[in-house]
Coordinates of N, CA and C in Angstrom, one line a residue:
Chain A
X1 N 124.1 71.8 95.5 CA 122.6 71.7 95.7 C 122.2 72.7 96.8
X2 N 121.5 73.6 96.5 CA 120.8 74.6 97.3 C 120.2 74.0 98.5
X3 N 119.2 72.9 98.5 CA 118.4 72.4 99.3 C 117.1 72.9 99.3
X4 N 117.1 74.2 98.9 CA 115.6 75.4 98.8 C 115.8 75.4 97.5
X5 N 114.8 75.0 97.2 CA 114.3 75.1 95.4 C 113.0 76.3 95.5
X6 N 113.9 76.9 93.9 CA 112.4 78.4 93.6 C 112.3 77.5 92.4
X7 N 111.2 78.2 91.9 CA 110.2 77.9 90.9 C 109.5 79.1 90.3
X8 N 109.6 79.5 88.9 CA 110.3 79.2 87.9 C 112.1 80.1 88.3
X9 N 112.5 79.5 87.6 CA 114.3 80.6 87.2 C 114.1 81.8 86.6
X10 N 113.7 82.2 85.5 CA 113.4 83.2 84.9 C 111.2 83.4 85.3
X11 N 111.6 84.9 84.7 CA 109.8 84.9 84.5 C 109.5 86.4 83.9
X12 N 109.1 86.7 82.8 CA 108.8 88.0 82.1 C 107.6 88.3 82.3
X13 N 107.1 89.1 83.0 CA 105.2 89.5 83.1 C 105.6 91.0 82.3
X14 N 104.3 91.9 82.0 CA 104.4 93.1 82.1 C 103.5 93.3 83.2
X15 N 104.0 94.8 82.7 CA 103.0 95.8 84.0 C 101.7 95.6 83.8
X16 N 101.1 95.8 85.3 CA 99.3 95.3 85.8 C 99.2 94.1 85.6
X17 N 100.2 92.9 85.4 CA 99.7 91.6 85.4 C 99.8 91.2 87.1
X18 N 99.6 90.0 87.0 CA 99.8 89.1 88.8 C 101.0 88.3 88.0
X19 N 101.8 88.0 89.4 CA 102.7 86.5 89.3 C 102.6 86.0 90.6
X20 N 103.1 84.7 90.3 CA 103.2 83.7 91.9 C 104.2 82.6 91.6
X21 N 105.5 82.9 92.3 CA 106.5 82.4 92.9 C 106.9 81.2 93.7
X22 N 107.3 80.3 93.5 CA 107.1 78.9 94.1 C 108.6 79.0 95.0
X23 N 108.5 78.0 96.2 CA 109.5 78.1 96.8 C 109.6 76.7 98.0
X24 N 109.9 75.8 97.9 CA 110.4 74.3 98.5 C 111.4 74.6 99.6
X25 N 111.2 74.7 100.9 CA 112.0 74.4 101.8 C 113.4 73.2 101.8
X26 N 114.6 73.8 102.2 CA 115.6 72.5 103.2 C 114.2 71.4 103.7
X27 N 114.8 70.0 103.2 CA 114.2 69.2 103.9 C 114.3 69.7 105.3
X28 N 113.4 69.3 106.2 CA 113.5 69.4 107.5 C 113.2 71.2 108.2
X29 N 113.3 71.9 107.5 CA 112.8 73.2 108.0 C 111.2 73.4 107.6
X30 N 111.2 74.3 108.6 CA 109.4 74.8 108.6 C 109.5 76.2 108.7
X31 N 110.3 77.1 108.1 CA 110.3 78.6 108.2 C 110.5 79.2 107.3
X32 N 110.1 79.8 106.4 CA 110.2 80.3 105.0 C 110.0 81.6 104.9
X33 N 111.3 82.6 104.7 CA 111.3 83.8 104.3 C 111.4 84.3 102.9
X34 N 110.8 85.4 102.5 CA 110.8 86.0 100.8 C 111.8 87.2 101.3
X35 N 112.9 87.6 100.3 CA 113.7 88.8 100.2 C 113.8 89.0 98.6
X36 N 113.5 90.6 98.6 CA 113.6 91.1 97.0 C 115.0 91.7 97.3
X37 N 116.0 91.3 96.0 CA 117.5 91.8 95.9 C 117.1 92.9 94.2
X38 N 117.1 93.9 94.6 CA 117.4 94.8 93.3 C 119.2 94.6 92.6
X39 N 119.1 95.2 91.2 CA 120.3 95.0 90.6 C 121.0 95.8 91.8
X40 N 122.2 95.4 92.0 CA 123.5 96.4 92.8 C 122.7 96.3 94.4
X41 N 121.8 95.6 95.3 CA 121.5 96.0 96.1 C 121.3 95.0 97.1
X42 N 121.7 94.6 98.9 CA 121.6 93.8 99.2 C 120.2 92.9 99.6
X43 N 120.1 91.8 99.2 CA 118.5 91.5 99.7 C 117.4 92.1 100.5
X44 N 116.4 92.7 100.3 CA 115.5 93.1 101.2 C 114.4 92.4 101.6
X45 N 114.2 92.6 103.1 CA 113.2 91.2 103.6 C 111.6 92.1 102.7
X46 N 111.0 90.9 102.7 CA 109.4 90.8 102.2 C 108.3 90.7 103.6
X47 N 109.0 89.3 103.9 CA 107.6 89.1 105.0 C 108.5 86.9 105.2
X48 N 108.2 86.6 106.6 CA 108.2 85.4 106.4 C 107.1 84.9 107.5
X49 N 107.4 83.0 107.1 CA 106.0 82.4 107.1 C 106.7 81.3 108.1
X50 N 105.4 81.2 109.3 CA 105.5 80.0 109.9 C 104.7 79.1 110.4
X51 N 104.1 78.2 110.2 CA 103.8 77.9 110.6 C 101.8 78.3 109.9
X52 N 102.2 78.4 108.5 CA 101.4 78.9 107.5 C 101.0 80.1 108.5
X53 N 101.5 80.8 108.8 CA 101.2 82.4 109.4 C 102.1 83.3 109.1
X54 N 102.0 84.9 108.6 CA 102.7 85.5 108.0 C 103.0 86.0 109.6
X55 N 104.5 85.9 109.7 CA 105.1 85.9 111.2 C 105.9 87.7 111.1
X56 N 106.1 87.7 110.2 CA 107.1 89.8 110.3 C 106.7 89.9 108.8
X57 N 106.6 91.1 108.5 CA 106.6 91.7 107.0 C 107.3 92.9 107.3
X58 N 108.1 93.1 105.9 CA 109.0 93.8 105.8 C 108.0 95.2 105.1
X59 N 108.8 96.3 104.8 CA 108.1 97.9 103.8 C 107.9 97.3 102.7
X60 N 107.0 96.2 102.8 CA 106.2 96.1 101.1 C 104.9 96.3 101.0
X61 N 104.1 96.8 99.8 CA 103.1 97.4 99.6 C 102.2 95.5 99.7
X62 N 100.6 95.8 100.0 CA 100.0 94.9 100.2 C 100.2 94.1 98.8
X63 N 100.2 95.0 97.8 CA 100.4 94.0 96.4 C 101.1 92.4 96.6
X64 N 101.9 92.7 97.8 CA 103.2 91.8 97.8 C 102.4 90.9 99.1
X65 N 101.7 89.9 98.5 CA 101.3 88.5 99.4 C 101.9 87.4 99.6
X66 N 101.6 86.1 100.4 CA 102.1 85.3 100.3 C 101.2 84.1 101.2
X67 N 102.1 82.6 101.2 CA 101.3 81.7 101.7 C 102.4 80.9 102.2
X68 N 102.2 80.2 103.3 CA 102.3 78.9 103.3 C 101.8 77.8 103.2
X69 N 102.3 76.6 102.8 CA 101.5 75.4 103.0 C 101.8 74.1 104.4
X70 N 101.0 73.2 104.3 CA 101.3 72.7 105.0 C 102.4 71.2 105.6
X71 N 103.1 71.9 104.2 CA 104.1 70.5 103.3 C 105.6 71.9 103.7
X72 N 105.0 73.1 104.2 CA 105.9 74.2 104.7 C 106.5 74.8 103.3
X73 N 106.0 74.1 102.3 CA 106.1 75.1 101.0 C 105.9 76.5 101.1
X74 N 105.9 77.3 100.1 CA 105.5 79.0 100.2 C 105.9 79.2 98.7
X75 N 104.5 80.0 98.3 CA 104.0 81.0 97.2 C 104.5 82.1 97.6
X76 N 104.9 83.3 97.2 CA 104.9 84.4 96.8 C 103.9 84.9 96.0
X77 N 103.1 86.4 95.9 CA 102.2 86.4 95.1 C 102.5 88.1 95.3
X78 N 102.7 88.6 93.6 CA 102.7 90.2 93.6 C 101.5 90.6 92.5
X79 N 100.8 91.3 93.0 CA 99.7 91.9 92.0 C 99.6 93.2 91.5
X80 N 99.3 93.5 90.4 CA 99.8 95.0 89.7 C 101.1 95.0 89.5
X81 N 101.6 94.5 89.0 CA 103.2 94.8 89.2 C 103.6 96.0 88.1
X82 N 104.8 96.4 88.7 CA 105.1 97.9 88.4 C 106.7 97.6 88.1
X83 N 107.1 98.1 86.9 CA 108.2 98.2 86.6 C 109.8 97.8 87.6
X84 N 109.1 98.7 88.5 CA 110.2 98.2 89.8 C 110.3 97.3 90.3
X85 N 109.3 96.5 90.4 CA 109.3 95.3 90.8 C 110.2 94.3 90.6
X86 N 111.1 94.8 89.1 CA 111.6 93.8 88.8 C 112.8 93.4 89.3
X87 N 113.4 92.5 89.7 CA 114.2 92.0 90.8 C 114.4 90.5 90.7
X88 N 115.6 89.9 91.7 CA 115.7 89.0 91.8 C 115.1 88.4 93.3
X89 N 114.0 87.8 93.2 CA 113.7 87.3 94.1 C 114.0 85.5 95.0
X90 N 114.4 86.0 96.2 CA 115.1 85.0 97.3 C 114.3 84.5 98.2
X91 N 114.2 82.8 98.2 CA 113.4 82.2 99.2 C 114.8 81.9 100.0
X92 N 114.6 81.5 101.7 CA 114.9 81.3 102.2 C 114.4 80.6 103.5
X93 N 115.0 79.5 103.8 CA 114.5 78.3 104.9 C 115.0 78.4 106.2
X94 N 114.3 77.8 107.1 CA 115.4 77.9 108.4 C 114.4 77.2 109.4
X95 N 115.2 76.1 110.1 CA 114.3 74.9 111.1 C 113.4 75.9 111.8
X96 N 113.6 77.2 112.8 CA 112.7 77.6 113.3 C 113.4 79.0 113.7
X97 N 112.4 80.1 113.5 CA 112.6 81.3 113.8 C 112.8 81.5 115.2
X98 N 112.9 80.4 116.5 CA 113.4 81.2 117.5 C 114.4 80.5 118.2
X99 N 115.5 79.5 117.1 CA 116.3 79.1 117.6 C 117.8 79.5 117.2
X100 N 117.6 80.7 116.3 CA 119.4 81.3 115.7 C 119.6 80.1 114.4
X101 N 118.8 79.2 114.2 CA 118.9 78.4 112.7 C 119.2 80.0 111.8
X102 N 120.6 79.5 111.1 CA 120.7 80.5 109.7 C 119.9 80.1 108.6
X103 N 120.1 81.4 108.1 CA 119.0 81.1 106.7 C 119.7 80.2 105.3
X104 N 118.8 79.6 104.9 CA 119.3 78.9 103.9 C 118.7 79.1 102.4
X105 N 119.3 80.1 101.3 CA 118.9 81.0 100.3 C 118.4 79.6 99.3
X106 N 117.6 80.0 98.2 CA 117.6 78.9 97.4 C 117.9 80.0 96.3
X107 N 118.4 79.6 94.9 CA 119.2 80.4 93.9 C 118.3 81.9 93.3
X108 N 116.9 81.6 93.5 CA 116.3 82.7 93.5 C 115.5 82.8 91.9
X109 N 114.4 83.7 92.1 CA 113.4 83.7 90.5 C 113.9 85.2 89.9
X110 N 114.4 85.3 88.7 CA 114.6 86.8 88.5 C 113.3 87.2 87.9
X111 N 112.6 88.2 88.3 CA 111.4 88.5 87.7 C 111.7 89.9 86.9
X112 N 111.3 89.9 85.4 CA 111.7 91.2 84.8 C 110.2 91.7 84.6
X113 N 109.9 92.7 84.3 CA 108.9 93.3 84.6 C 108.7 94.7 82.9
X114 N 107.7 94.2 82.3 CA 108.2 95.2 81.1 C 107.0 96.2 80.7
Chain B
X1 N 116.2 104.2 112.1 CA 116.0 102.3 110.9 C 117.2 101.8 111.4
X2 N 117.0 100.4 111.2 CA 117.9 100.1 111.3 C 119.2 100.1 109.8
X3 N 120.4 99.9 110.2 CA 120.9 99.8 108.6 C 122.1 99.3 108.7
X4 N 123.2 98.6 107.3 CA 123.9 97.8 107.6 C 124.7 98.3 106.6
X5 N 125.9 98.8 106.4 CA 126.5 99.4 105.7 C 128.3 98.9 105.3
X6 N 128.3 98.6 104.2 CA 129.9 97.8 103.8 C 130.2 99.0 103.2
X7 N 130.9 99.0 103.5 CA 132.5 100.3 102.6 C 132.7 100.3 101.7
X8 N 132.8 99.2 101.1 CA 133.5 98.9 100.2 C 132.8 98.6 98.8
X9 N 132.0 98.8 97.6 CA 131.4 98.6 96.9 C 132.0 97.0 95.7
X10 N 133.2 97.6 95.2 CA 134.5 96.7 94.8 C 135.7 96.8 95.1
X11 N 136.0 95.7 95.6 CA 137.6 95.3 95.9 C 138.2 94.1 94.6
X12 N 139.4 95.3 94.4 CA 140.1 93.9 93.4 C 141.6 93.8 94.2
X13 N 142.0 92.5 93.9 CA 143.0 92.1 94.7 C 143.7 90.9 94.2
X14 N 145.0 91.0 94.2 CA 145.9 90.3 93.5 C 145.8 88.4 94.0
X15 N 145.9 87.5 93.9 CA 146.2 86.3 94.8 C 147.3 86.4 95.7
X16 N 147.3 86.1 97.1 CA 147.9 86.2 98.2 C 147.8 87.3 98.8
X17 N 147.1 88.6 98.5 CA 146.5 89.5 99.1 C 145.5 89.3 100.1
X18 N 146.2 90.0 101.1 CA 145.3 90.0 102.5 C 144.1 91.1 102.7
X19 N 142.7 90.3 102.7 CA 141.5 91.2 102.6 C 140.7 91.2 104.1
X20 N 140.5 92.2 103.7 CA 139.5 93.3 104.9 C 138.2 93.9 104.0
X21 N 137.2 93.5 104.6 CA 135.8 94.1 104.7 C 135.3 94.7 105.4
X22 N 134.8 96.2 105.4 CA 134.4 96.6 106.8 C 132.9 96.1 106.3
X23 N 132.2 96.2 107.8 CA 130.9 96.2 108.0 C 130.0 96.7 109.2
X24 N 129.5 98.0 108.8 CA 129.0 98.7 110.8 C 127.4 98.3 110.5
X25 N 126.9 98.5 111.6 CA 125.7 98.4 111.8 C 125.0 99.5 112.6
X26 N 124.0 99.7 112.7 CA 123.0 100.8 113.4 C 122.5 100.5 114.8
X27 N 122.2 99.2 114.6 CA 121.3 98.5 115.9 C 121.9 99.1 117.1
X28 N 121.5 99.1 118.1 CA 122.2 99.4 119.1 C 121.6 98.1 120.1
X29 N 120.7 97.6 120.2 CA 120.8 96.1 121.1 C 121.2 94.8 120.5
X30 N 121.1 93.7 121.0 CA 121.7 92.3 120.7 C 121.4 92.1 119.5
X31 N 122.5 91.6 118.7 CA 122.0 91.9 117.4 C 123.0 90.2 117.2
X32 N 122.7 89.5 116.0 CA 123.2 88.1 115.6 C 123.9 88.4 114.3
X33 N 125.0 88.3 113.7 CA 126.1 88.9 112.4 C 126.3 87.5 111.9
X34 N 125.9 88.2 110.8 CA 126.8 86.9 109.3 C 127.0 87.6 108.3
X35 N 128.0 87.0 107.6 CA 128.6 87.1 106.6 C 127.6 86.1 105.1
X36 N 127.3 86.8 104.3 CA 127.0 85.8 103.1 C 128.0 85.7 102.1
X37 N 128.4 84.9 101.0 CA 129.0 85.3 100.2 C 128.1 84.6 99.1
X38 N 128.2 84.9 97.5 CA 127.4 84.7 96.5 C 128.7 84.7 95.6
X39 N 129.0 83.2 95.1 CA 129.7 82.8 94.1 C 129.0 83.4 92.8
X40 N 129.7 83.8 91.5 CA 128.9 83.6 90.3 C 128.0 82.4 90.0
X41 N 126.4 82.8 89.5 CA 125.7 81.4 89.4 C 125.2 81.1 90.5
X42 N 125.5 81.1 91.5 CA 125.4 80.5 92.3 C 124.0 81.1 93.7
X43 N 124.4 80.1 94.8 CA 123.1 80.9 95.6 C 123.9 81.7 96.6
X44 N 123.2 82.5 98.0 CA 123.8 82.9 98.9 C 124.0 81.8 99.7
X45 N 125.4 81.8 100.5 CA 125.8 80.7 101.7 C 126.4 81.5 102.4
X46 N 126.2 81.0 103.4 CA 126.5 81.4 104.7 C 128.2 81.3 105.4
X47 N 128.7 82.2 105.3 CA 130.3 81.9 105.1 C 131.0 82.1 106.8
X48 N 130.1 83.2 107.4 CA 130.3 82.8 109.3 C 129.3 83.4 110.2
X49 N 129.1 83.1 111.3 CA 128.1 83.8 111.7 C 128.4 84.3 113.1
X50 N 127.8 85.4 114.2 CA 128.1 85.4 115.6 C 126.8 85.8 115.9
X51 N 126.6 84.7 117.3 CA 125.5 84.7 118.1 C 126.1 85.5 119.5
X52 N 127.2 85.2 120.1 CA 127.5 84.9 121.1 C 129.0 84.7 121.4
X53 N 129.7 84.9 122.6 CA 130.9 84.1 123.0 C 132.5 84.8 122.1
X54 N 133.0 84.4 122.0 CA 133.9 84.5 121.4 C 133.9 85.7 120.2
X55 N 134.2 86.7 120.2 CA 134.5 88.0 118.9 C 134.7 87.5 117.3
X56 N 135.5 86.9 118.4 CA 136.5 86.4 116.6 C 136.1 85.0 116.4
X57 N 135.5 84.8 114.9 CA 135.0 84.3 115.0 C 135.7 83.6 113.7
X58 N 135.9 81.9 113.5 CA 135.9 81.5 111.9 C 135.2 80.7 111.3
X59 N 135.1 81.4 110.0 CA 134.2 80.7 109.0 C 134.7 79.7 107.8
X60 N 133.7 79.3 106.6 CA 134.7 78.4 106.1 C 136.1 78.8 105.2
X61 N 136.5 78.2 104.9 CA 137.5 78.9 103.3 C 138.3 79.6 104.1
X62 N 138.7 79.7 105.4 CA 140.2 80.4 106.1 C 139.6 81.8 106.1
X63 N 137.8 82.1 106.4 CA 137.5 83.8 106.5 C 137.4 83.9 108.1
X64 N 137.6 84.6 108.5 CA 137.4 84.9 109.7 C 136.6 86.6 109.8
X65 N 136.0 86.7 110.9 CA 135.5 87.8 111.4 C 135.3 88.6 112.6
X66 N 135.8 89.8 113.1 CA 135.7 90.3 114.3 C 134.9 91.1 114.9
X67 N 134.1 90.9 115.5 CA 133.1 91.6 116.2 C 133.1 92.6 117.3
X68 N 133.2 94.2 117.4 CA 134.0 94.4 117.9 C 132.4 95.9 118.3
X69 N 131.6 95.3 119.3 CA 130.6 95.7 119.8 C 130.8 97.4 119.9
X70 N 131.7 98.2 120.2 CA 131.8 99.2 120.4 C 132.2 100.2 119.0
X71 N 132.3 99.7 117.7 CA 132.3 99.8 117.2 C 131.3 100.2 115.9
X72 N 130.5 98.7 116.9 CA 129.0 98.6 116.4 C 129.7 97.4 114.5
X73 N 131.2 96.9 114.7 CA 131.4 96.3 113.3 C 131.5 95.0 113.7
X74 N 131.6 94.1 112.5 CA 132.0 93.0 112.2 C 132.6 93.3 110.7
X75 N 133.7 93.1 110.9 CA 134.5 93.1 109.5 C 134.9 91.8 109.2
X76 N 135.3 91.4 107.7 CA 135.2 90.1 107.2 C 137.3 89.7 107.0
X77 N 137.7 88.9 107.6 CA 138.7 88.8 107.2 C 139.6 87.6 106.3
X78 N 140.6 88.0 105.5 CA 141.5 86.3 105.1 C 142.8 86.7 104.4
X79 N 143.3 86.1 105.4 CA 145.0 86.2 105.1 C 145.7 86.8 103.7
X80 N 145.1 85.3 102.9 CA 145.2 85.2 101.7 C 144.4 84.3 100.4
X81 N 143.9 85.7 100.0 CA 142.9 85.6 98.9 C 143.0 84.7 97.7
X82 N 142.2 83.8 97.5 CA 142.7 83.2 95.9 C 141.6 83.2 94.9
X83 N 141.8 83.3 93.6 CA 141.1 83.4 92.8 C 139.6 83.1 92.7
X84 N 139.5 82.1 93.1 CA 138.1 81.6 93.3 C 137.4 82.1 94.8
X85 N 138.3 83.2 95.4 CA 137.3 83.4 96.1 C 136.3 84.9 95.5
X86 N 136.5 84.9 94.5 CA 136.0 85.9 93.6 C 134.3 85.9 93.6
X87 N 133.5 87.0 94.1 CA 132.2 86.5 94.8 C 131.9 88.1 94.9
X88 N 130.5 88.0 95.4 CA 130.1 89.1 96.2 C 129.6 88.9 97.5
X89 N 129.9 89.5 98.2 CA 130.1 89.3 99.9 C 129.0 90.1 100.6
X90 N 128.2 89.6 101.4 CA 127.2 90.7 102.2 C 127.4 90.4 103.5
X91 N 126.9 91.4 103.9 CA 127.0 91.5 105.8 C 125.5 91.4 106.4
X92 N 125.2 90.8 106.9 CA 123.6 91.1 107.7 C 123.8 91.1 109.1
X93 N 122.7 91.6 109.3 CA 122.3 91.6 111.1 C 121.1 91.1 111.2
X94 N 120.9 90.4 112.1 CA 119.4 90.6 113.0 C 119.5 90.6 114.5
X95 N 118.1 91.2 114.4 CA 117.9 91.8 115.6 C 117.6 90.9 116.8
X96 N 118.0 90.8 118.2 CA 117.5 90.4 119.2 C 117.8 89.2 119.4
X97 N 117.6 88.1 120.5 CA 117.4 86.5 120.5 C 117.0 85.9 119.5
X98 N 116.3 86.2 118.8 CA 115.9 85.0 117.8 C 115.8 85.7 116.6
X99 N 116.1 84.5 115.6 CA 117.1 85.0 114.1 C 115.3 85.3 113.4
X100 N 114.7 86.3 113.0 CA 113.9 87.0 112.2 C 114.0 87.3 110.9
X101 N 114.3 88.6 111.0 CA 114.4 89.6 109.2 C 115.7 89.7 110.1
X102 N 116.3 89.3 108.5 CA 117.7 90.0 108.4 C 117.6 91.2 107.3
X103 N 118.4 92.5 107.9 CA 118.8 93.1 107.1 C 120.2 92.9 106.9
X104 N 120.1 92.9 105.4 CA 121.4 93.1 104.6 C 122.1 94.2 104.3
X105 N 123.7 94.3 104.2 CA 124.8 95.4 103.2 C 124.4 95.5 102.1
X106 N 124.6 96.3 101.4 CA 124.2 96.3 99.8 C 125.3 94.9 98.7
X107 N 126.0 94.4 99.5 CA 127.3 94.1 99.0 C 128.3 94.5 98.4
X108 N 129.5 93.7 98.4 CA 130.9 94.0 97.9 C 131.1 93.2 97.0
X109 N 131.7 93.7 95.8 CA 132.1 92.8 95.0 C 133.3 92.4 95.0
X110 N 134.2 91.0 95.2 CA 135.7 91.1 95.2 C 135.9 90.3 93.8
X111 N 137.1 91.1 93.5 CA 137.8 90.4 92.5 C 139.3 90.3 92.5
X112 N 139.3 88.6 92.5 CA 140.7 88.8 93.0 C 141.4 88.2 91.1
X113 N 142.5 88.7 91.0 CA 143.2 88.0 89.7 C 144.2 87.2 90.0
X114 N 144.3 86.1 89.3 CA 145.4 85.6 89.3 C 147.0 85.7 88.8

């Protein structure tokens, strides 16, 4: 058991649609990071959330939003999506961004993009 | 930029083969190292990490890792390999006192045979 649940597992959009990404914290954490993993490549950060505040964002185009809630949930939200996009995308938890808590991945949404 | 670079793309290796992973990094200030590994199916877990203290560091499954500042590496180590530890392995860093965006290795893929 992961502890970080994503939502959905799979997901096929084509190009110029929106999607939005669901992502459940480790009980007990309140820090929620997004990383896009391409085929063959190691995770790359997106942006993470604390405290429903987008706290660091990584080189992604604005297309690439997000949210927190106040249950410390987190959406993901990509608009226009472009072929490349397509990727396996990684939530990850962590009690608090200024205590060295490791991150805790949940299995991740593959998003194909056609 | 910063960047995080493993050597090694795939390693295949017999059972009871003794494995080495390199892993360098760019950062040049206080930087926090882990090791991920990604079973098939499965999610990313956290297999060791270094904040602080001690170089050598161990993780679960008999991996250990050396931190070796002047180097700028943390390489991934284990005696001896068994089949199931058949995975792909990533290296990350982050930057500074408190755990942020990690950047990731592209990863390694090991395959060990029995």
């Amino acid at each position: 058991d992961a502890g970080v649940t994503q939502s959905p597992t799979h997901l096929i959009k084509t190009r110029g649609q929106q999607v939005t990404l669901r992502c459940s914290p480790k009980s007990g954490h309140d820090t929620v990071s997004w990383y896009q993993q391409a085929l063959g490549q190691g995770p790359q950060f997106i942006f993470q959330y604390y405290e429903e505040e987008e706290r660091q964002r990584g080189n992604f185009p604005d297309r690439f939003s997000g949210h927190q809630f106040p249950n410390y949930s987190s959406e993901l939200n990509v608009n226009a999506l472009l072929l490349g996009d397509s990727a396996l995308y990684l939530c990850a938890s962590s009690l608090d961004r200024r205590d060295n808590s490791p991150l805790h991945f949940g299995n991740g949404t593959r998003l194909t993009v056609t | 930029a910063q960047s995080v670079s493993q050597h090694n793309h795939h390693v295949i290796l017999s059972e009871a083969a003794s494995l080495e992973l390199g892993c360098n990094y760019s950062y040049g200030g206080t930087v926090n190292l882990f090791w991920y590994v990604q079973y098939p199916g499965q999610h990313l877990q956290l297999l060791l990490k270094y904040f602080s203290g001690d170089p050598l560091v161990k993780g679960i499954k008999g991996f250990e890792a050396e931190f070796i500042k002047s180097k700028f590496s943390f390489n991934l180590r284990k005696p001896s390999v068994q089949w199931s530890d058949t995975a792909e392995y990533f290296c990350a860093v982050s930057r500074g006192s408190t755990l942020g965006r990690l950047y990731f290795g592209r990863g390694t893929q090991l395959t060990v045979w029995p």
